Amino acid sequence: MEEEFVCLPAPTGKKRIPVKCDGEKPCSRCHKMKKHCVFFVIPKDPAIERLENVESEVHRLREQVDEISSLLRQSVSTSQVLQELSQSSHGRPESQQVLDSMAITGCEAAKASPVHSHTHSHLTGEIPVASLLQSPSGKKRKRSGFEVQNEPVADFISKGLITIENARSFFKTFFEGCDRSIPIFDPVYDTFESVRARSSILLNAICTIGCRVEAILGTSSMSDLLHAELKKWINVIIQNERLSCLESVQALLVVACYSAERSLILSFATRMALDLRLEEAYEELTQRLALREEGGFFDVEQLLMRKSRTWFGLVVLEHILRVDGGKPPGIRLLGHARRCRLLLGHPSSTVLDLRLLSQVELNVLRATINDTLATPTDLDKEDIVEFVHGTKADLDVWFDDWLRIIANSSIDEQPYLDVAVRVQKCWAEMMMYCKALRAMGVENVATMSAIERNILFLAKVSARNHLRLITETPHLYLAQLKYAMDFVWAKCAFCFLLLLKLSRLLPEGEDENDQLLAEGNRLVDELTRVGNTPSTSTSNGTTSAGGENMYLQILRVSIEKYGRALRDAPPDPTGPTTAPFWDLFDAQADLQSFVPEQFVSEWDFPGLNLFYFPTGWQDFFGEFSLRFD
């Protein structure tokens, strides 16, 4: 609207100064001169108003046409690039393709663009379409007196370290079980030929882990050789920005899962993934799935699916090392973790996605537990108890949901998935109860209240269920430990050691002791079958000086100390159920004080510091006298 202003007539003898309205009511100039404003609104001409509306609509339509034209040009250019790449890769013999992959791979050929392309690339390799279509930047970088050498990464086959038959065998072994521990691959897409053509460093990482698992004559020395060679090229991948790509992130993640430097390598992998903006792939893919666009770019969604898997693999391992390894917080999921279930509806989803996404949800919940019960905490004991009860309900909901989802999965994988989910639930509950007691600041069982003793008893029940699950079906869980990373070995050893200690702190009867010894010996026997394979090579830091898996050795020592405590106990059929304090003083003190270094320096597993010591002098001397009666 136009506004005009009419001033009062000027006094006689003075020149009249017209004042224009400045849009204020009253006019600021008139307000300053203390004049009275009289204004009125002149309506617009209807013809002019209609003309302005038409011009606005034409401008909007022109912008839409320009956007559509731009998308069409990009689509045509992308199709041409794909056709050229397809012809150049499939029109040559395999030997030539191998030589080309040795000299230069997809992610080694082009520097990863920091600009995330939401144009929908059809490429399945590492070279983003945006980097092929973009013109060089007009701004030149200042030349430096230093340069990073760009030596191409060659695979172990080309370097003559292993034969192609060995490589295929190691590759097959990896995908027989290791991919369950690192469920970021698609068995249909990530074939031997495909991985070798796309990334030498990823092939080297997979073959190194597969070689470590294979228990054949001479493989152990070869495993150490491959691991040493792999570490050299991991350094090159980390320091060279031009080698950053999806497959490089996957290779770093594989190495992190089976390396003693797991936390450090994971940080490098996360940094590279953030530079490649892999975290945006999940949001983009969920938006596409929510819209359910007909005739969408399926190749683009497949690439987004692979990126999402890799990113979630980083998230899961980061949360595990954060909750169970004391790693500083690094990644936090915004929004509800259950949204990730949308990925199960994508046509390229695999049965391994069930394992991956269930762990995403569980470990996000475990991270919340860890942050809430971190010491020191502002919560009082009542708040901690209330939080534990509420979180237990959340764990039950997660467990019931995924049991229903797994029931509709592949028949072959159902038993493995079912046992894995049950074992993970027991572990999550046991850690929650132990961390709740640690947050309450209680260690002496003799001073615990009834509520605190109940929480400790629930931790014991979870540990017993964990032992029962893994020993009743050893072929579904324990036999798979030869493929597992050392975190899984550490969990098995810790759960059993904690159960032994809690059986002495909260005894339930003599039958319990004999049953625990029998189950412990059966557990050691099962793990011995898989614990002396090359999967426990010194390269991943899980082997003791004697050549045995260190966590298997912890189990043996735990059973030995527990058996000694039972043998030294004098029979007292008329006495109370709980043994007197001075009974088994030496043996039980030895068991209670047994805290392996690995559970202090490498893993943050609470509960082993619990003990029993009477606080009343009357109780103390009463139990002392019982010892010498």
XYZ file of C-alpha atoms in Angstrom:
629
model
C 0.000 0.000 0.000
C 1.052 3.565 -0.629
C 0.771 6.037 2.140
C 0.771 9.821 1.746
C 0.841 12.451 4.360
C -0.791 15.913 4.482
C 0.611 18.516 6.837
C -1.212 21.409 8.418
C -0.782 24.786 6.721
C 2.362 26.674 7.660
C 2.083 29.805 9.787
C 1.612 33.112 8.011
C 4.820 34.662 6.794
C 6.712 31.410 6.599
C 7.382 29.256 3.583
C 5.377 26.021 3.547
C 7.658 22.982 3.656
C 5.994 19.815 2.346
C 6.730 16.784 4.422
C 6.642 13.293 2.928
C 5.539 10.324 4.967
C 8.391 7.976 5.917
C 6.101 5.052 6.591
C 5.683 5.600 10.286
C 2.461 6.439 12.037
C 2.812 9.201 12.984
C 5.531 10.429 10.619
C 8.839 10.638 12.449
C 9.607 14.062 10.996
C 6.253 15.465 12.016
C 6.604 13.849 15.404
C 9.919 15.630 15.854
C 8.378 18.950 14.771
C 5.366 18.259 17.000
C 3.013 18.479 14.055
C -0.260 16.631 13.715
C -0.165 14.022 10.937
C -3.118 13.549 8.653
C -2.690 10.625 6.263
C -4.804 8.471 4.044
C -4.254 5.307 1.982
C -4.510 5.395 -1.784
C -5.789 1.988 -3.020
C -3.865 0.199 -5.766
C -5.090 0.115 -9.297
C -6.626 -3.382 -9.830
C -4.959 -3.677 -13.218
C -1.514 -2.966 -11.760
C -2.101 -5.463 -8.938
C -3.068 -8.211 -11.391
C 0.003 -7.462 -13.488
C 2.290 -7.821 -10.469
C 0.745 -11.185 -9.619
C 1.268 -12.437 -13.176
C 4.915 -11.321 -13.150
C 5.513 -13.143 -9.855
C 3.980 -16.377 -11.185
C 6.029 -16.210 -14.401
C 9.205 -15.728 -12.371
C 8.401 -18.769 -10.211
C 7.690 -20.972 -13.242
C 10.920 -19.864 -14.895
C 12.902 -20.951 -11.821
C 11.227 -24.368 -11.849
C 12.025 -24.856 -15.541
C 15.672 -23.961 -14.893
C 15.892 -26.506 -12.068
C 14.363 -29.259 -14.216
C 16.749 -28.474 -17.079
C 19.716 -28.624 -14.717
C 18.662 -32.021 -13.372
C 18.167 -33.371 -16.898
C 21.631 -32.212 -17.956
C 23.204 -33.829 -14.896
C 21.297 -37.069 -15.518
C 22.463 -37.232 -19.138
C 26.062 -36.485 -18.155
C 25.963 -39.123 -15.432
C 24.599 -41.753 -17.829
C 27.370 -40.979 -20.303
C 30.027 -41.299 -17.602
C 28.568 -44.620 -16.463
C 28.485 -45.947 -20.006
C 32.098 -44.965 -20.618
C 33.262 -46.496 -17.334
C 31.294 -49.680 -17.997
C 32.746 -50.056 -21.469
C 36.283 -49.349 -20.293
C 36.093 -51.830 -17.385
C 34.175 -54.700 -18.987
C 35.629 -54.463 -22.460
C 39.129 -55.506 -21.365
C 40.566 -58.821 -20.211
C 40.739 -59.551 -16.482
C 44.534 -59.328 -16.417
C 44.436 -55.783 -17.759
C 41.791 -54.812 -15.208
C 43.963 -56.197 -12.412
C 46.937 -54.180 -13.608
C 44.807 -51.070 -13.752
C 43.491 -51.696 -10.261
C 47.087 -52.065 -9.069
C 48.174 -48.826 -10.609
C 45.213 -46.745 -9.671
C 41.938 -47.506 -7.926
C 38.794 -45.510 -7.784
C 39.498 -43.713 -4.546
C 43.209 -43.459 -5.361
C 42.543 -41.768 -8.685
C 40.624 -38.712 -7.587
C 40.765 -36.582 -4.500
C 37.590 -36.939 -2.483
C 35.465 -33.848 -2.946
C 34.459 -32.139 0.318
C 31.219 -31.048 -1.294
C 28.450 -33.581 -0.741
C 26.536 -34.196 -3.932
C 22.807 -34.593 -3.561
C 22.642 -35.113 -7.300
C 22.020 -38.716 -7.622
C 25.190 -40.458 -8.632
C 24.838 -43.846 -10.289
C 28.415 -44.811 -9.635
C 29.053 -47.846 -7.461
C 32.763 -47.154 -6.984
C 34.538 -44.528 -4.963
C 34.656 -41.679 -7.496
C 31.767 -39.288 -6.787
C 29.932 -38.121 -9.877
C 30.149 -34.573 -8.595
C 33.943 -34.713 -8.738
C 33.781 -35.854 -12.383
C 31.387 -33.117 -13.416
C 32.842 -30.209 -11.459
C 35.299 -27.892 -13.095
C 38.565 -27.048 -11.338
C 38.329 -24.297 -8.809
C 39.405 -20.904 -9.997
C 41.256 -20.225 -6.764
C 44.739 -21.738 -6.854
C 46.369 -23.114 -3.774
C 49.655 -21.634 -2.784
C 52.519 -23.945 -3.647
C 54.328 -25.506 -0.716
C 57.827 -26.800 -0.331
C 56.447 -30.196 0.661
C 54.269 -32.794 -0.966
C 52.571 -36.008 0.102
C 53.685 -38.951 -1.977
C 50.821 -40.610 -3.817
C 52.112 -44.137 -4.145
C 49.323 -46.450 -5.329
C 48.327 -49.268 -3.001
C 48.891 -52.707 -4.508
C 47.119 -55.800 -3.247
C 48.984 -58.716 -1.692
C 48.483 -60.833 -4.809
C 50.235 -58.329 -7.057
C 53.062 -57.961 -4.540
C 53.593 -61.720 -4.558
C 52.869 -62.203 -0.856
C 50.015 -64.647 -1.486
C 48.636 -66.507 -4.465
C 45.234 -65.764 -5.886
C 44.050 -69.139 -4.550
C 45.156 -68.141 -1.031
C 43.436 -64.789 -1.404
C 40.163 -66.377 -2.475
C 40.359 -68.806 0.441
C 41.038 -66.049 2.985
C 38.280 -63.935 1.468
C 35.815 -66.813 1.740
C 36.813 -67.493 5.355
C 36.214 -63.865 6.274
C 32.682 -63.975 4.902
C 31.942 -67.236 6.711
C 31.843 -65.501 10.089
C 33.822 -62.279 10.409
C 31.153 -60.384 8.498
C 28.786 -61.140 11.387
C 31.082 -59.221 13.717
C 31.409 -56.420 11.142
C 28.021 -56.464 9.366
C 28.772 -53.648 6.916
C 29.100 -55.671 3.717
C 26.679 -56.915 1.089
C 27.595 -60.493 0.082
C 26.013 -59.983 -3.344
C 27.878 -56.773 -4.122
C 31.130 -57.288 -2.202
C 32.439 -60.264 -4.152
C 36.128 -61.064 -4.500
C 36.353 -59.630 -8.012
C 34.395 -56.519 -7.084
C 36.446 -55.721 -3.992
C 39.734 -56.311 -5.796
C 38.726 -54.012 -8.635
C 37.537 -51.250 -6.303
C 40.041 -51.146 -3.443
C 43.337 -52.895 -2.830
C 43.504 -51.822 0.814
C 40.074 -53.316 1.556
C 41.034 -56.598 -0.101
C 44.277 -56.661 1.896
C 42.424 -56.061 5.169
C 39.874 -58.805 4.484
C 42.550 -61.308 3.449
C 44.638 -60.517 6.537
C 41.747 -61.251 8.896
C 40.698 -64.319 6.912
C 44.251 -65.643 7.036
C 44.318 -65.178 10.815
C 41.166 -67.260 11.200
C 42.272 -70.182 9.069
C 43.841 -72.874 11.236
C 46.050 -74.549 8.647
C 49.730 -75.428 8.808
C 51.940 -72.408 8.251
C 49.101 -69.906 8.253
C 50.097 -68.318 11.563
C 53.443 -67.030 10.277
C 51.764 -65.859 7.083
C 49.161 -64.028 9.170
C 51.859 -62.084 11.017
C 53.536 -61.245 7.707
C 50.307 -59.976 6.145
C 49.425 -57.995 9.257
C 52.809 -56.250 9.281
C 52.450 -55.405 5.589
C 48.883 -54.184 6.108
C 49.970 -51.778 8.856
C 52.397 -50.104 6.444
C 49.663 -49.357 3.926
C 47.177 -48.303 6.590
C 49.593 -45.479 7.395
C 49.551 -44.444 3.730
C 45.742 -44.472 3.623
C 45.475 -42.329 6.748
C 47.963 -39.659 5.713
C 46.926 -39.344 2.052
C 43.700 -37.416 1.511
C 43.437 -38.582 -2.082
C 42.941 -42.158 -0.911
C 39.901 -41.307 1.194
C 36.841 -43.206 -0.004
C 34.110 -45.517 1.237
C 36.238 -48.650 0.835
C 39.122 -47.066 2.758
C 36.775 -46.377 5.666
C 35.602 -49.992 5.552
C 39.199 -51.226 5.576
C 40.038 -49.093 8.616
C 36.938 -50.365 10.401
C 37.907 -53.990 9.729
C 41.405 -53.370 11.075
C 40.055 -51.529 14.136
C 37.879 -54.494 15.115
C 40.841 -56.888 15.135
C 43.650 -54.641 16.338
C 45.030 -53.756 19.747
C 45.024 -50.109 18.595
C 41.285 -50.331 18.000
C 40.358 -46.956 19.470
C 43.018 -45.015 17.564
C 42.266 -46.602 14.189
C 38.533 -46.145 14.768
C 39.116 -42.429 15.292
C 40.957 -42.195 11.967
C 38.131 -44.076 10.251
C 35.522 -41.780 11.791
C 37.433 -38.681 10.745
C 37.656 -39.962 7.174
C 33.950 -40.846 7.168
C 33.037 -37.354 8.338
C 35.196 -35.837 5.596
C 33.279 -37.971 3.092
C 29.987 -37.020 4.795
C 28.865 -40.593 5.193
C 26.624 -39.560 8.074
C 24.371 -37.717 5.604
C 23.666 -40.865 3.592
C 21.356 -42.279 6.281
C 19.198 -39.152 6.399
C 18.972 -38.950 2.621
C 18.074 -42.622 2.306
C 15.381 -42.485 5.000
C 13.832 -39.471 3.285
C 13.698 -41.388 0.015
C 12.149 -44.409 1.702
C 9.594 -42.247 3.480
C 8.517 -40.574 0.221
C 8.424 -43.909 -1.625
C 9.171 -42.270 -4.947
C 8.213 -44.368 -7.933
C 10.916 -44.901 -10.491
C 13.649 -43.613 -8.204
C 17.346 -44.091 -8.803
C 17.898 -47.583 -7.388
C 21.661 -47.424 -7.980
C 21.816 -44.250 -5.926
C 19.900 -45.890 -3.097
C 22.225 -48.891 -3.168
C 25.200 -46.572 -2.740
C 23.418 -44.743 0.076
C 22.678 -48.111 1.684
C 26.359 -49.105 1.613
C 27.358 -45.762 3.079
C 24.710 -46.052 5.799
C 25.905 -49.540 6.742
C 29.480 -48.347 7.036
C 28.499 -45.334 9.109
C 26.395 -47.452 11.458
C 29.292 -49.898 11.778
C 31.426 -46.995 12.995
C 28.665 -45.918 15.378
C 28.318 -49.391 16.904
C 32.051 -49.880 17.469
C 32.417 -46.333 18.806
C 29.618 -46.915 21.305
C 31.094 -50.261 22.393
C 34.510 -48.718 23.022
C 32.857 -45.784 24.745
C 30.628 -47.838 27.062
C 32.868 -50.859 27.646
C 36.305 -49.424 26.921
C 36.245 -45.998 28.542
C 36.680 -44.140 25.246
C 35.685 -40.442 25.363
C 32.307 -39.742 23.707
C 32.583 -39.234 19.973
C 29.271 -39.788 18.145
C 25.783 -39.130 19.442
C 22.657 -40.107 17.548
C 20.039 -37.368 17.382
C 16.457 -38.552 17.186
C 15.077 -42.002 17.865
C 17.311 -44.949 17.056
C 14.332 -47.061 15.983
C 14.119 -45.025 12.777
C 16.967 -47.121 11.408
C 14.498 -50.003 10.973
C 13.305 -48.229 7.827
C 16.406 -49.579 6.092
C 15.105 -53.122 6.493
C 12.416 -52.303 3.938
C 14.892 -51.471 1.181
C 15.227 -54.072 -1.607
C 19.011 -54.256 -1.121
C 18.716 -55.037 2.592
C 20.435 -58.266 3.694
C 20.091 -60.589 6.667
C 23.231 -59.009 8.135
C 21.340 -55.729 8.428
C 19.269 -57.355 11.177
C 22.416 -57.896 13.199
C 23.748 -54.404 12.479
C 20.603 -52.381 13.131
C 19.677 -54.297 16.279
C 23.127 -53.431 17.640
C 22.649 -49.788 16.659
C 19.501 -49.533 18.766
C 20.928 -51.485 21.690
C 24.217 -49.602 21.882
C 22.512 -46.219 21.679
C 20.457 -47.318 24.688
C 23.580 -48.597 26.437
C 25.312 -45.267 25.821
C 22.408 -43.514 27.545
C 22.785 -45.876 30.504
C 26.513 -45.230 30.622
C 26.128 -41.441 30.511
C 23.389 -41.397 33.151
C 25.213 -43.668 35.594
C 28.655 -42.187 35.014
C 30.546 -41.339 38.187
C 30.328 -38.873 39.766
C 26.580 -38.536 39.306
C 24.043 -36.025 40.585
C 21.409 -38.732 41.033
C 20.561 -40.015 44.483
C 19.907 -43.699 45.156
C 16.153 -43.402 44.639
C 16.671 -41.758 41.240
C 19.164 -44.441 40.240
C 16.741 -47.214 41.181
C 13.951 -45.524 39.230
C 16.214 -45.094 36.204
C 17.244 -48.762 36.332
C 13.616 -49.910 36.427
C 12.670 -47.684 33.473
C 15.677 -48.709 31.396
C 15.005 -52.387 32.104
C 11.595 -51.875 30.491
C 13.266 -50.242 27.461
C 15.602 -53.220 27.106
C 12.637 -55.589 27.267
C 10.860 -53.638 24.510
C 13.972 -53.740 22.325
C 14.340 -57.469 22.951
C 10.707 -58.329 22.146
C 10.695 -56.186 18.994
C 13.797 -57.776 17.534
C 12.701 -61.305 18.368
C 9.608 -60.661 16.238
C 11.690 -59.146 13.447
C 14.152 -62.051 13.495
C 11.297 -64.557 13.369
C 10.559 -63.335 9.828
C 14.179 -63.548 8.648
C 16.116 -66.229 6.796
C 15.691 -69.708 8.253
C 19.439 -70.370 8.110
C 20.358 -67.289 10.141
C 17.510 -67.327 12.656
C 19.247 -69.480 15.318
C 22.425 -67.365 15.228
C 20.509 -64.088 15.390
C 18.261 -65.345 18.175
C 21.168 -66.393 20.399
C 23.088 -63.193 19.636
C 20.177 -60.967 20.679
C 19.609 -62.941 23.895
C 23.296 -62.826 24.847
C 23.483 -59.092 24.129
C 20.456 -58.459 26.350
C 22.054 -60.352 29.251
C 25.257 -58.365 28.825
C 23.437 -55.020 28.694
C 21.415 -55.787 31.827
C 24.418 -57.049 33.784
C 26.459 -53.946 32.929
C 23.552 -51.685 33.874
C 23.182 -53.287 37.310
C 26.918 -53.176 38.017
C 27.193 -49.549 36.923
C 24.184 -48.661 39.054
C 25.952 -50.090 42.116
C 29.107 -48.221 41.187
C 27.123 -44.988 40.867
C 25.668 -45.619 44.339
C 29.210 -45.859 45.680
C 28.893 -49.246 47.383
C 31.512 -51.996 47.194
C 31.178 -53.856 50.489
C 28.306 -56.316 50.261
C 28.044 -56.360 54.058
C 26.941 -52.700 54.091
C 24.444 -52.911 51.225
C 20.792 -52.127 51.752
C 18.059 -54.511 50.674
C 17.535 -52.620 47.391
C 21.258 -52.636 46.614
C 21.497 -56.355 47.350
C 18.557 -56.938 45.027
C 20.343 -55.077 42.211
C 23.453 -57.169 42.854
C 21.357 -60.328 42.743
C 19.868 -59.250 39.391
C 23.401 -58.807 38.050
C 24.172 -62.355 39.158
C 21.038 -63.659 37.409
C 22.053 -61.912 34.164
C 25.564 -63.376 34.367
C 24.138 -66.863 34.940
C 21.754 -66.502 31.980
C 24.683 -65.366 29.848
C 26.674 -68.472 30.776
C 23.688 -70.751 30.192
C 22.997 -69.332 26.722
C 26.538 -69.684 25.409
C 27.126 -73.176 26.831
C 23.791 -74.784 25.929
C 24.234 -74.073 22.214
C 28.015 -73.892 21.711
C 27.780 -74.406 17.941
C 25.701 -71.224 17.617
C 27.887 -68.954 19.730
C 31.148 -70.346 21.123
C 32.134 -71.994 17.845
C 31.793 -68.610 16.152
C 34.304 -66.961 18.487
C 37.155 -67.831 16.133
C 35.705 -65.145 13.857
C 35.023 -62.648 16.660
C 37.054 -59.674 17.807
C 38.691 -59.802 21.228
C 35.863 -57.778 22.825
C 33.633 -60.861 22.588
C 36.346 -62.997 24.196
C 36.700 -60.422 26.969
C 32.946 -60.490 27.625
C 32.905 -64.275 28.027
C 35.845 -64.275 30.441
C 34.510 -61.365 32.494
C 30.965 -62.726 32.796
C 32.184 -66.034 34.155
C 34.681 -64.449 36.557
C 32.011 -62.070 37.872
C 29.601 -64.974 38.312
C 32.215 -66.858 40.352
C 32.731 -63.873 42.627
C 29.026 -63.231 43.078
C 28.446 -66.884 43.927
C 30.748 -66.383 46.925
C 29.284 -62.985 47.854
C 25.664 -64.121 47.432
C 25.756 -67.900 47.954
C 22.637 -69.900 47.195
C 23.691 -73.441 48.128
C 26.361 -76.096 47.684
C 24.842 -77.355 44.438
C 25.539 -73.993 42.856
C 29.289 -74.343 43.420
C 29.564 -77.769 41.809
C 27.391 -76.681 38.894
C 29.531 -73.606 38.272
C 32.703 -75.669 38.231
C 31.189 -78.101 35.735
C 29.914 -75.328 33.473
C 33.221 -73.496 33.715
C 35.219 -76.540 32.666
C 32.822 -77.132 29.770
C 33.226 -73.489 28.735
C 37.012 -73.783 28.760
C 36.884 -76.990 26.728
C 34.689 -75.391 24.067
C 36.833 -72.273 23.850
C 40.041 -74.296 23.696
C 38.845 -75.746 20.395
C 38.736 -72.275 18.855
C 41.095 -70.315 21.101
C 44.394 -71.667 19.785
C 43.806 -70.778 16.146
C 45.602 -67.945 14.357
C 42.642 -65.700 15.172
C 44.405 -65.051 18.483
C 47.646 -63.974 16.911
C 49.871 -61.506 18.703
C 48.952 -58.972 16.038
C 45.673 -58.218 17.757
C 47.061 -58.317 21.270
C 44.974 -61.215 22.611
C 47.772 -63.748 23.063
C 49.689 -64.255 26.293
C 53.395 -64.927 26.547
C 52.742 -68.670 26.532
C 50.992 -68.503 23.167
C 47.493 -69.050 24.561
C 44.601 -66.665 24.212
C 44.855 -64.361 27.226
C 41.120 -64.433 27.924
C 41.114 -68.216 27.798
C 43.973 -68.110 30.272
C 41.927 -65.793 32.534
C 39.133 -68.358 32.499
C 41.523 -71.140 33.502
C 42.982 -69.106 36.372
C 39.500 -68.097 37.548
C 38.339 -71.716 37.716
C 41.540 -72.727 39.494
C 41.110 -70.056 42.173
C 37.430 -70.868 42.588
C 38.146 -74.577 42.935
C 40.797 -73.873 45.546
C 38.340 -71.778 47.541
C 35.870 -74.667 47.514
C 38.452 -77.322 48.411
C 39.709 -75.335 51.387
C 36.198 -74.923 52.798
C 35.682 -77.133 55.914
C 32.426 -79.103 55.908
C 29.904 -77.582 58.301
C 26.489 -79.159 57.709
C 25.012 -77.585 60.863
C 26.331 -74.116 60.135
C 24.624 -71.263 58.308
C 24.303 -71.156 54.527
C 26.753 -68.276 54.275
C 30.283 -69.318 55.203
C 31.913 -67.432 58.103
C 34.186 -64.589 57.259
C 37.375 -66.324 58.327
C 36.487 -69.514 56.448
C 38.415 -69.655 53.229
C 40.191 -66.438 54.189
C 43.271 -67.039 52.052
C 41.560 -68.749 49.135
C 38.537 -66.494 49.035
C 40.648 -63.364 49.434
C 42.712 -64.592 46.513
C 39.569 -65.015 44.410
C 38.044 -61.688 45.459
C 41.255 -59.771 44.771
C 41.713 -61.365 41.342
C 41.183 -58.519 38.859
C 42.969 -59.197 35.533
C 44.864 -56.276 34.089
C 42.891 -56.424 30.839
C 39.680 -55.558 32.706
C 41.345 -52.443 34.114
C 43.575 -51.062 31.351
C 41.699 -52.132 28.202
C 38.068 -52.537 29.268
C 35.851 -50.716 31.746
C 33.980 -53.670 33.244
C 32.546 -52.835 36.699
C 31.788 -55.330 39.454
C 35.099 -57.048 40.134
C 35.862 -54.638 42.988
C 32.967 -55.909 45.126
C 33.889 -57.647 48.377
C 32.474 -58.770 51.719
C 33.863 -57.475 55.035
C 31.825 -57.283 58.273
C 31.615 -53.811 59.763
C 30.451 -54.597 63.318
C 33.081 -55.612 65.898
C 30.656 -58.073 67.429
C 30.167 -59.786 64.053
C 33.890 -59.656 63.405
C 34.899 -61.440 66.632
C 31.902 -63.761 66.376
C 33.097 -65.028 63.022
C 36.676 -65.070 64.297
C 35.654 -67.347 67.197
C 33.750 -69.641 64.847
C 36.971 -70.237 62.981
C 38.753 -71.637 66.056
C 35.903 -73.479 67.822
